Coordinates of C-alpha atoms in Angstrom, one line a residue:
M1 CA -5.9 -29.7 22.0
S2 CA -2.2 -31.3 20.6
K3 CA 1.1 -29.4 19.9
R4 CA 0.6 -30.3 16.1
R5 CA -2.9 -29.1 15.1
I6 CA -1.6 -25.5 17.0
V7 CA 1.2 -25.7 14.8
S8 CA 0.2 -26.3 11.1
T9 CA -3.1 -24.1 12.0
I10 CA -0.2 -21.0 13.2
M11 CA 1.9 -22.4 10.8
V12 CA -0.9 -21.0 8.3
C13 CA -1.3 -18.2 9.2
I14 CA 2.2 -17.3 9.3
L15 CA 2.3 -18.2 5.5
I16 CA 0.4 -16.8 3.6
I17 CA -0.2 -14.2 5.4
G18 CA 3.8 -13.6 4.7
T19 CA 2.7 -13.8 0.7
V20 CA 0.1 -11.4 1.5
N21 CA 1.8 -9.0 2.4
G22 CA 5.0 -9.7 0.2
C23 CA 7.6 -8.5 2.4
S24 CA 10.3 -10.6 3.7
Q25 CA 10.0 -12.2 6.9
E26 CA 12.6 -13.8 9.4
L27 CA 11.5 -16.9 9.7
G28 CA 14.4 -19.1 8.2
N29 CA 12.9 -22.2 6.2
I30 CA 9.1 -21.7 7.7
G31 CA 7.8 -23.0 4.3
S32 CA 10.1 -26.8 4.2
V33 CA 7.7 -27.4 7.3
N34 CA 6.6 -30.7 6.4
N35 CA 6.5 -33.9 9.2
E36 CA 5.8 -33.9 12.9
A37 CA 9.4 -33.4 13.1
D38 CA 10.2 -30.5 11.3
I39 CA 6.9 -29.2 13.3
D40 CA 9.1 -30.3 17.4
G41 CA 11.6 -28.4 15.7
L42 CA 9.8 -25.2 15.6
A43 CA 7.8 -25.0 18.0
D44 CA 10.9 -24.7 20.3
T45 CA 11.6 -21.4 18.8
A46 CA 10.7 -18.2 20.5
I47 CA 7.7 -17.3 17.6
V48 CA 6.3 -20.1 17.8
D49 CA 6.0 -20.4 21.3
E50 CA 4.1 -17.8 22.1
A51 CA 1.9 -18.8 19.5
I52 CA 1.2 -21.7 20.7
E53 CA 0.7 -20.6 24.5
H54 CA -1.8 -17.9 23.0
A55 CA -3.8 -20.9 20.2
A56 CA -3.8 -23.0 23.7
A57 CA -5.1 -20.1 25.5
V58 CA -7.9 -19.0 22.8
E59 CA -8.9 -22.5 23.4
D60 CA -9.0 -23.6 26.7
S61 CA -10.9 -20.4 27.6
T62 CA -13.4 -19.9 24.1
G63 CA -13.3 -23.7 22.7
Y64 CA -12.4 -21.5 19.9
V65 CA -10.4 -22.0 16.9
Y66 CA -11.0 -21.9 13.7
T67 CA -9.3 -24.4 11.4
G68 CA -10.7 -24.4 8.0
E69 CA -12.5 -27.5 9.2
A70 CA -15.6 -26.0 10.6
P71 CA -18.5 -23.3 11.1
I72 CA -18.2 -20.4 13.5
T73 CA -21.0 -21.6 15.3
K74 CA -22.6 -24.3 15.4
D75 CA -26.7 -22.7 16.2
G76 CA -26.4 -21.1 12.3
G77 CA -28.1 -16.9 12.8
S78 CA -27.2 -14.1 11.1
I79 CA -24.8 -11.2 10.8
S80 CA -25.6 -7.8 9.6
I81 CA -23.3 -6.1 7.3
L82 CA -23.2 -2.0 6.9
A83 CA -20.9 -1.9 3.2
Q84 CA -20.9 -1.1 -0.1
T85 CA -22.5 -2.3 -3.0
S86 CA -19.4 -3.2 -5.7
N87 CA -17.5 -0.7 -7.3
Y88 CA -19.2 -2.6 -11.1
A89 CA -22.4 -2.0 -11.8
N90 CA -22.6 -5.3 -13.5
V91 CA -21.6 -6.5 -10.5
D92 CA -24.3 -7.7 -7.8
I93 CA -22.3 -8.5 -4.9
T94 CA -24.5 -10.4 -3.2
K95 CA -25.0 -13.6 -4.9
A96 CA -21.5 -14.0 -5.6
P97 CA -20.3 -17.4 -5.2
I98 CA -17.2 -16.6 -3.5
V99 CA -18.9 -13.9 -1.1
L100 CA -21.6 -16.5 -1.0
K101 CA -18.7 -19.6 -0.2
V102 CA -17.7 -17.5 2.5
F103 CA -21.1 -17.3 4.6
E104 CA -21.5 -20.3 3.6
E105 CA -18.5 -22.1 5.8
A106 CA -19.1 -19.9 8.8
G107 CA -22.3 -21.0 8.4
V108 CA -24.7 -18.0 9.6
E109 CA -26.7 -16.3 6.6
P110 CA -25.9 -12.6 5.4
N111 CA -28.5 -9.3 6.8
W112 CA -26.9 -6.7 4.0
Q113 CA -27.0 -3.6 4.5
L114 CA -26.0 -1.9 1.3
I115 CA -24.6 2.0 0.2
E116 CA -23.8 2.3 -3.3
Y117 CA -20.6 2.5 -3.7
N118 CA -20.2 6.5 -4.9
D119 CA -22.3 7.7 -2.2
Y120 CA -20.8 5.3 0.4
A121 CA -18.9 8.3 2.2
D122 CA -21.7 11.4 2.5
K123 CA -24.5 8.8 2.6
A124 CA -23.3 6.3 5.6
T125 CA -21.3 8.6 7.0
P126 CA -24.5 9.8 8.9
I127 CA -26.4 6.9 9.4
I128 CA -23.2 5.4 11.8
S129 CA -22.8 8.7 13.4
S130 CA -26.9 8.8 14.9
G131 CA -26.4 5.4 15.4
E132 CA -29.3 4.6 13.1
T133 CA -28.5 1.8 12.4
D134 CA -28.7 -2.1 13.7
A135 CA -25.8 -3.6 11.8
D136 CA -23.4 -6.3 13.7
I137 CA -20.6 -5.0 11.7
I138 CA -20.4 -1.7 10.0
K139 CA -17.3 -0.5 7.0
I140 CA -16.5 2.8 8.2
P141 CA -16.7 5.8 5.3
D142 CA -12.7 6.0 6.0
S143 CA -10.0 5.2 8.6
D144 CA -12.0 7.3 11.3
P145 CA -7.9 8.8 11.3
N146 CA -10.1 11.1 14.0
Q147 CA -10.8 8.3 16.4
V148 CA -14.7 10.2 16.3
Y149 CA -15.9 7.6 16.0
I150 CA -13.8 6.0 18.5
K151 CA -14.8 8.5 21.4
S152 CA -18.7 8.3 20.5
G153 CA -18.4 4.2 21.8
L154 CA -19.6 3.6 18.2
F155 CA -17.6 0.4 18.1
V156 CA -16.6 -3.0 19.9
P157 CA -12.4 -2.5 21.8
L158 CA -11.9 -5.5 19.8
D159 CA -8.8 -6.6 22.2
E160 CA -11.6 -7.5 24.8
F161 CA -12.5 -10.2 22.5
F162 CA -9.0 -11.2 21.3
D163 CA -9.8 -15.1 22.3
Y164 CA -12.1 -15.1 19.9
M165 CA -10.2 -13.8 17.5
P166 CA -7.5 -16.2 16.9
N167 CA -6.7 -15.3 12.9
Y168 CA -6.8 -11.6 14.1
T169 CA -4.7 -12.3 16.9
A170 CA -2.4 -13.5 15.0
W171 CA -2.4 -11.1 12.1
L172 CA -1.3 -8.8 14.4
F173 CA 1.6 -10.6 15.9
E174 CA 3.5 -11.0 12.7
N175 CA 2.5 -7.5 11.5
P176 CA 3.6 -5.2 14.4
I177 CA 3.7 -1.7 12.1
E178 CA 0.6 -2.3 11.3
K179 CA -0.7 -3.8 15.0
A180 CA 0.8 -0.5 16.5
E181 CA -1.1 2.0 13.1
L182 CA -4.5 0.1 14.4
T183 CA -3.7 0.9 18.7
A184 CA -5.6 3.8 19.1
E185 CA -4.7 6.6 21.3
D186 CA -6.8 4.5 24.7
G187 CA -4.5 1.6 23.7
H188 CA -7.4 -0.5 21.9
I189 CA -7.9 -1.6 18.4
Y190 CA -11.4 -1.3 17.0
Y191 CA -11.4 -2.1 13.8
V192 CA -10.0 -4.6 11.1
P193 CA -8.6 -3.6 8.3
G194 CA -8.1 -4.7 4.3
L195 CA -5.1 -4.7 3.2
N196 CA -3.0 -3.2 -0.1
V197 CA -0.3 -4.3 -1.5
A198 CA 2.7 -1.9 0.4
N199 CA 5.8 -3.0 -1.2
D200 CA 5.6 -4.5 -4.2
Y201 CA 4.6 -2.4 -7.5
Q202 CA 5.3 0.9 -5.8
P203 CA 6.1 4.0 -7.9
C204 CA 10.1 3.2 -9.6
L205 CA 12.0 4.4 -11.7
M206 CA 12.0 3.1 -15.2
Y207 CA 15.1 3.2 -18.5
N208 CA 13.9 1.9 -21.9
N209 CA 16.5 -0.8 -22.0
V210 CA 17.6 -1.1 -25.8
W211 CA 18.3 2.8 -25.1
L212 CA 20.7 1.9 -23.0
E213 CA 22.0 -1.0 -25.2
K214 CA 22.1 1.6 -27.5
A215 CA 24.7 4.0 -25.7
G216 CA 26.8 1.0 -24.3
I217 CA 26.0 2.0 -20.3
E218 CA 24.6 0.4 -17.6
A219 CA 21.3 1.5 -15.6
P220 CA 23.2 4.6 -13.3
K221 CA 22.6 4.1 -10.1
D222 CA 23.8 7.5 -8.6
L223 CA 22.6 11.2 -9.8
D224 CA 26.2 12.2 -11.3
S225 CA 26.4 8.9 -13.6
F226 CA 22.3 9.6 -14.4
V227 CA 22.8 13.4 -15.9
E228 CA 25.3 12.0 -17.6
M229 CA 22.8 9.4 -19.5
L230 CA 20.3 11.8 -20.0
K231 CA 22.6 14.6 -22.1
Y232 CA 23.6 11.2 -24.2
F233 CA 19.7 10.3 -24.7
R234 CA 19.6 13.9 -25.6
D235 CA 22.2 14.5 -27.8
N236 CA 21.6 10.9 -29.7
D237 CA 19.1 9.9 -32.2
M238 CA 18.4 7.3 -29.6
N239 CA 15.4 5.9 -31.7
G240 CA 17.4 5.6 -35.2
N241 CA 15.0 7.7 -37.4
G242 CA 17.2 10.6 -38.4
D243 CA 16.2 13.1 -36.3
P244 CA 18.5 14.2 -33.4
D245 CA 16.4 16.7 -31.6
D246 CA 13.2 14.7 -31.2
E247 CA 14.7 12.6 -28.2
I248 CA 13.3 13.4 -24.9
P249 CA 15.2 12.8 -23.0
M250 CA 12.5 11.5 -19.7
S251 CA 9.1 11.9 -19.4
I252 CA 8.9 12.5 -15.8
M253 CA 5.4 14.2 -15.0
G254 CA 5.5 16.3 -11.5
E255 CA 4.1 14.2 -8.7
F256 CA 6.7 11.9 -8.9
L257 CA 9.5 14.1 -9.2
P258 CA 9.8 14.2 -5.2
Y259 CA 9.4 10.7 -5.7
M260 CA 12.0 10.2 -7.5
F261 CA 14.5 12.3 -6.8
G262 CA 14.0 13.2 -2.8
P263 CA 15.6 10.0 -1.3
A264 CA 18.8 10.7 -3.0
F265 CA 18.6 13.7 -0.9
G266 CA 17.9 11.7 2.2
L267 CA 14.6 12.5 1.8
D268 CA 11.1 11.5 2.0
L269 CA 8.9 14.5 0.7
V270 CA 6.2 12.2 -0.2
S271 CA 5.5 11.5 3.0
G272 CA 6.0 14.6 4.2
F273 CA 6.9 14.4 8.0
M274 CA 10.1 11.9 8.6
A275 CA 11.7 10.6 12.0
D276 CA 15.2 10.5 12.5
E277 CA 16.9 7.5 13.9
S278 CA 16.5 9.1 17.5
G279 CA 12.9 9.3 16.3
K280 CA 12.9 13.6 16.1
V281 CA 10.7 14.5 13.5
T282 CA 11.0 16.6 10.8
Y283 CA 9.0 18.4 7.6
T284 CA 11.3 17.7 4.8
Y285 CA 10.3 21.0 2.8
A286 CA 11.6 22.8 5.2
D287 CA 14.8 21.5 5.3
S288 CA 16.9 24.5 4.9
E289 CA 19.5 22.2 3.4
N290 CA 18.9 18.9 1.9
Y291 CA 15.8 19.9 0.5
R292 CA 17.9 23.3 -0.9
K293 CA 19.6 21.0 -2.8
Y294 CA 17.2 18.8 -4.2
L295 CA 15.6 22.1 -5.4
E296 CA 19.3 23.0 -7.2
F297 CA 19.8 19.8 -8.9
L298 CA 16.4 20.0 -10.2
N299 CA 16.5 23.4 -11.1
G300 CA 20.2 22.7 -12.6
L301 CA 18.5 19.8 -14.9
Y302 CA 15.3 22.1 -16.1
E303 CA 18.2 24.8 -17.2
E304 CA 19.5 22.2 -19.1
G305 CA 16.6 21.1 -21.0
L306 CA 16.9 17.7 -19.2
L307 CA 13.7 18.8 -18.0
E308 CA 10.9 20.0 -19.9
E309 CA 9.4 22.8 -19.3
N310 CA 6.1 21.8 -19.2
V311 CA 6.9 19.1 -16.3
M312 CA 4.1 19.8 -14.3
S313 CA 1.0 19.7 -16.5
L314 CA 2.7 16.4 -17.9
D315 CA 0.0 13.7 -17.8
R316 CA 0.4 9.5 -18.4
D317 CA -1.7 9.5 -21.4
T318 CA 1.4 12.1 -23.0
V319 CA 3.8 9.5 -21.0
I320 CA 2.7 6.4 -22.3
D321 CA 1.8 8.6 -26.1
R322 CA 5.3 8.9 -26.7
I323 CA 6.6 5.7 -25.6
S324 CA 4.7 4.1 -28.2
K325 CA 7.4 6.6 -30.8
D326 CA 9.8 5.5 -29.0
L327 CA 10.8 9.7 -28.2
T328 CA 11.5 8.5 -24.5
G329 CA 14.4 6.8 -22.5
V330 CA 13.5 7.3 -18.9
A331 CA 9.8 7.2 -16.6
F332 CA 8.7 7.2 -13.7
D333 CA 5.7 5.5 -12.5
Y334 CA 3.5 2.4 -10.4
S335 CA 5.7 -0.1 -11.4
W336 CA 2.5 -2.4 -13.0
A337 CA 2.7 0.4 -16.2
M338 CA 5.8 -1.1 -16.8
S339 CA 4.8 -4.3 -18.6
M340 CA 1.1 -3.3 -18.5
M341 CA 1.1 0.7 -20.2
Y342 CA 4.8 1.7 -21.2
S343 CA 6.8 -2.2 -22.3
N344 CA 3.9 -2.9 -24.1
V345 CA 3.4 0.6 -26.4
L346 CA 6.8 0.1 -27.8
P347 CA 7.6 -0.3 -31.1
Y348 CA 10.1 -3.0 -31.0
Y349 CA 9.1 -4.9 -27.6
D350 CA 8.5 -8.0 -28.2
G351 CA 7.4 -9.9 -24.8
T352 CA 11.4 -9.5 -23.4
E353 CA 12.7 -7.5 -21.2
E354 CA 15.8 -6.4 -23.0
K355 CA 13.2 -5.0 -25.2
A356 CA 11.2 -3.7 -22.7
F357 CA 11.2 -0.4 -20.2
V358 CA 12.7 -1.5 -17.2
G359 CA 12.3 -0.5 -13.9
V360 CA 15.7 -0.1 -11.6
A361 CA 17.8 0.1 -8.4
P362 CA 16.8 4.3 -6.8
L363 CA 19.5 6.8 -7.4
S364 CA 21.3 7.4 -4.2
G365 CA 23.6 11.3 -3.8
E366 CA 24.8 12.2 -1.1
H367 CA 22.4 9.5 0.5
E368 CA 21.7 6.2 -0.2
G369 CA 18.3 6.5 -2.2
F370 CA 15.5 4.5 -1.4
Y371 CA 11.7 3.6 -2.9
V372 CA 8.5 5.3 -0.1
G373 CA 6.3 2.9 -0.1
R374 CA 2.1 3.2 0.6
N375 CA 0.3 2.6 4.6
S376 CA -1.2 -1.2 3.8
L377 CA -4.2 -0.5 5.8
S378 CA -7.4 0.0 3.5
G379 CA -11.1 -0.2 3.9
M380 CA -11.5 -1.1 7.9
F381 CA -14.2 -2.5 9.6
G382 CA -15.5 -2.3 13.2
V383 CA -18.6 -4.1 15.0
S384 CA -21.3 -2.4 16.6
T385 CA -21.6 -1.8 20.4
K386 CA -25.5 -1.6 19.7
S387 CA -25.3 -5.2 18.3
S388 CA -26.8 -8.2 20.3
Q389 CA -24.8 -10.8 19.5
I390 CA -21.2 -9.3 19.4
E391 CA -19.7 -12.5 20.2
L392 CA -20.7 -13.9 17.1
A393 CA -19.5 -10.5 14.9
V394 CA -16.6 -10.9 16.4
K395 CA -16.0 -14.2 15.2
F396 CA -17.6 -13.7 11.9
L397 CA -15.1 -10.8 11.4
D398 CA -12.3 -12.9 12.6
F399 CA -13.0 -15.3 10.2
A400 CA -14.1 -12.9 7.2
M401 CA -10.2 -11.9 7.6
S402 CA -8.4 -15.7 8.1
P403 CA -6.1 -16.8 5.5
H404 CA -8.4 -18.9 4.9
C405 CA -11.0 -16.6 3.3
Q406 CA -8.1 -14.1 1.9
D407 CA -7.3 -17.2 -0.5
Y408 CA -10.5 -17.2 -1.8
Y409 CA -11.2 -13.2 -1.6
Q410 CA -7.5 -13.5 -4.4
W411 CA -7.8 -16.1 -6.1
G412 CA -11.7 -17.2 -5.7
I413 CA -12.7 -21.2 -6.3
E414 CA -10.0 -23.8 -7.4
G415 CA -11.4 -25.4 -11.1
E416 CA -13.7 -22.6 -11.3
S417 CA -11.5 -19.2 -11.1
Y418 CA -7.4 -21.1 -10.6
T419 CA -6.4 -24.0 -11.1
V420 CA -3.4 -25.5 -9.5
N421 CA 0.2 -26.2 -11.2
E422 CA 2.2 -29.5 -11.1
D423 CA 5.0 -27.1 -9.3
G424 CA 2.5 -25.5 -6.7
S425 CA 2.1 -22.1 -8.7
R426 CA -1.4 -21.8 -9.3
S427 CA -3.4 -20.3 -13.0
Y428 CA -6.4 -17.9 -13.7
T429 CA -8.8 -20.3 -16.1
E430 CA -9.8 -18.7 -19.2
Q431 CA -13.0 -17.6 -17.0
G432 CA -10.5 -16.5 -14.0
N433 CA -9.1 -14.1 -17.3
D434 CA -12.2 -12.8 -18.5
N435 CA -11.9 -9.7 -15.8
D436 CA -15.7 -9.5 -15.8
W437 CA -16.7 -12.8 -15.1
L438 CA -14.1 -12.1 -12.2
Q439 CA -15.7 -9.7 -10.5
Q440 CA -19.3 -11.2 -11.0
F441 CA -17.0 -14.0 -9.2
G442 CA -16.7 -11.6 -6.3
I443 CA -13.2 -11.3 -6.6
N444 CA -11.3 -9.5 -4.0
P445 CA -15.2 -8.3 -2.3
A446 CA -12.7 -5.7 0.0
F447 CA -16.0 -3.7 -0.1
V448 CA -18.4 -6.3 2.3
F449 CA -15.1 -8.0 3.9
P450 CA -11.5 -6.8 4.9
A451 CA -9.9 -8.2 1.9
A452 CA -6.6 -8.0 1.1
Q453 CA -4.4 -7.7 -2.4
S454 CA -2.7 -10.9 -3.1
V455 CA 1.4 -10.1 -4.2
E456 CA 0.8 -13.7 -5.9
A457 CA -2.5 -13.2 -8.0
T458 CA -0.9 -10.0 -8.9
D459 CA 3.0 -11.6 -10.2
I460 CA 0.7 -13.9 -13.0
L461 CA -1.0 -10.7 -14.7
V462 CA 2.5 -8.9 -15.7
A463 CA 4.9 -10.0 -17.8
P464 CA 7.0 -12.6 -16.4
W465 CA 9.9 -10.5 -16.6
H466 CA 8.2 -7.6 -14.5
A467 CA 7.1 -10.1 -11.5
K468 CA 11.1 -10.8 -11.4
I469 CA 12.0 -7.3 -10.7
N470 CA 9.6 -6.1 -8.6
A471 CA 10.9 -9.0 -6.1
D472 CA 14.4 -7.2 -6.9
L473 CA 13.5 -3.5 -6.4
R474 CA 11.4 -4.9 -3.2
K475 CA 14.1 -4.4 -0.9
Y476 CA 15.0 -0.4 -1.7
I477 CA 10.8 0.2 -0.6
R478 CA 10.4 1.8 2.9
H479 CA 7.4 2.2 5.0
P480 CA 6.1 5.6 4.6
W481 CA 5.6 8.1 7.4
P482 CA 2.5 5.6 9.6
E483 CA -0.9 6.1 10.1
I484 CA -1.2 7.8 13.0
Y485 CA -4.8 8.2 15.7
A486 CA -5.2 11.9 16.0
T487 CA -6.7 13.0 19.5
S488 CA -9.9 16.9 18.6
E489 CA -7.2 19.1 19.6
E490 CA -4.6 18.0 17.8
S491 CA -6.7 17.4 14.6
D492 CA -7.8 21.2 14.7
T493 CA -4.6 22.0 14.9
V494 CA -3.4 20.4 12.0
N495 CA -6.5 21.2 10.2
L496 CA -6.0 24.6 10.5
Y497 CA -2.3 25.1 9.5
M498 CA -1.4 23.0 6.9
P499 CA -3.6 23.9 4.0
D500 CA -1.9 27.0 4.4
I501 CA 1.2 25.2 4.8
Q502 CA 0.8 23.1 1.5
A503 CA -0.1 25.4 -0.9
E504 CA 2.8 27.3 -0.3
V505 CA 5.1 24.6 -0.8
T506 CA 3.4 23.8 -3.3
E507 CA 3.3 26.4 -5.6
C508 CA 7.2 27.1 -4.3
H509 CA 8.6 23.9 -4.8
N510 CA 7.5 23.9 -8.6
A511 CA 8.9 27.7 -8.5
F512 CA 12.0 27.0 -7.8
I513 CA 12.2 24.3 -10.3
T514 CA 11.3 26.3 -13.0
G515 CA 13.6 29.6 -11.5
S516 CA 10.6 31.8 -11.3
M517 CA 11.4 32.3 -7.8
D518 CA 15.4 32.2 -7.3
I519 CA 17.1 29.8 -4.7
D520 CA 19.6 32.2 -4.0
T521 CA 17.8 35.0 -2.8
E522 CA 14.4 33.4 -1.8
F523 CA 15.1 29.7 -0.5
D524 CA 15.7 32.3 3.1
A525 CA 12.3 33.8 2.9
Y526 CA 10.4 30.6 2.0
I527 CA 11.6 28.7 4.9
A528 CA 10.4 31.6 7.5
K529 CA 7.2 31.8 5.9
L530 CA 6.8 28.5 6.8
D531 CA 7.6 28.9 10.2
K532 CA 4.7 31.8 9.8
L533 CA 2.4 29.8 9.0
N534 CA 3.1 27.7 12.4
L535 CA 4.5 24.6 10.9
N536 CA 6.1 24.9 14.4
E537 CA 2.6 23.7 15.3
V538 CA 2.2 21.1 13.3
T539 CA 5.4 19.6 13.7
E540 CA 4.7 19.4 17.3
V541 CA 2.1 17.4 17.1
K542 CA 3.4 14.7 14.1
Q543 CA 6.3 14.7 17.1
S544 CA 3.6 13.7 19.9
Q545 CA 1.6 11.4 17.5
Y546 CA 4.6 9.4 16.5
N547 CA 5.6 9.1 20.1
R548 CA 2.2 7.1 20.9
Y549 CA 3.8 5.5 17.7
L550 CA 6.6 4.1 19.4
K551 CA 5.1 3.6 22.0
A552 CA 2.6 0.6 20.8
L553 CA 5.3 -0.9 18.8
E554 CA 6.6 -1.8 21.5

């Protein structure tokens, strides 16, 4: 294999994967590689040298490196896949052009074993657990968090077949966090995941830009300025209807309070568990200093009338209704709501950022603020140990998750679902903008393939200013508590104690904020109650899991 061919293949993997994940990679000007001199220069870097060495070893040992120019097998054959039907009732995924294109290029025929989308967990679990399927590739109903399938020997350890998986190994090399999360207790990797967008379009704070301009203030960046802004919104006729008392300064659904305010107190209350720089794991809802300050702050907002009485029962429909009537100035929600559900109902929204509900940086307090992202791993696919053609199944699974195929999943087929513009960007065709047609075409077939969500494909669905703000907010996203495989003993401990702990936390969280429990006299008893509910034993489990995760990161 020539150096140029190897590097070209690797560059495609790195570039597209970087786009899919939506996170900045420290790869310099890798996107500007356009000639052999550039490639030769990059080949001297540590990242590319290691990737070249691996790719060369793959070809030398197997003769197989997929470049998008040839099928994965010269002999044809069929692959049996146990998976889900589409979540759209009018979509037959077995006839979707995108799905058919993948099999056509792979050079294999599909043998489908599909279960209704909503019934998949209930019906597939006993089938998989009992081994009563001859499927080569299986979509597991969950992430196998307790390693039930793994320890039952139902799936092939894929790392033993990595010579046949150049696409997957390249992706793992570029994504060490996800690689660590996918590494089982025994050190093997058993599944190929689909991917969520984890660092983009995540929950964020949003302000009514028209209200900010009318108040003559900039978007607050700290808690004190934020409170002053809320008071101004409350005490002035921000919507200009002549009634100074109908403004609701902030409309926040109770479930988002931990997202919005926890980080300002140094707490990831979304994940619950977090580790400090030394690797020590703690439960954030039992932090006797910072969590108490968090509760005192929110209780202060509640007492001031800045946090409404029904905050714990407020729903999105009510928030949207208020925004449509220009009654509220602050919201917190998933970023996609910014232009698609909030700004678009404002009575004066004209498509511009100036007259919209816009996302802003997180609030800081004694600690610098951040936003909590989500784990990127989604639907998992494995190769059955009962397969009579493991090598072909492994190759196909690797091909199905390749950047080449991800491009199909995210955009479809050029000229049919999308076109390429003069500047190299893409736009959906008229048909591609019809969601029903696009679903029937097979877009994002995550229920049958390990498909990754796309930031670029999302960007063109929202307002241009919204996409820009999303990119600006990306730097504030912090990775949540990692997904870590648990031993059966660890699962038993967590499943035994956490339901009672979480119930106590939820009840007291709400009661402390609304004042039905007094923080001064009852907070210490709350902490003591968590200890009695065996929080220490759960934390010890989480510490052991986190230690394994750190080891897998090495």
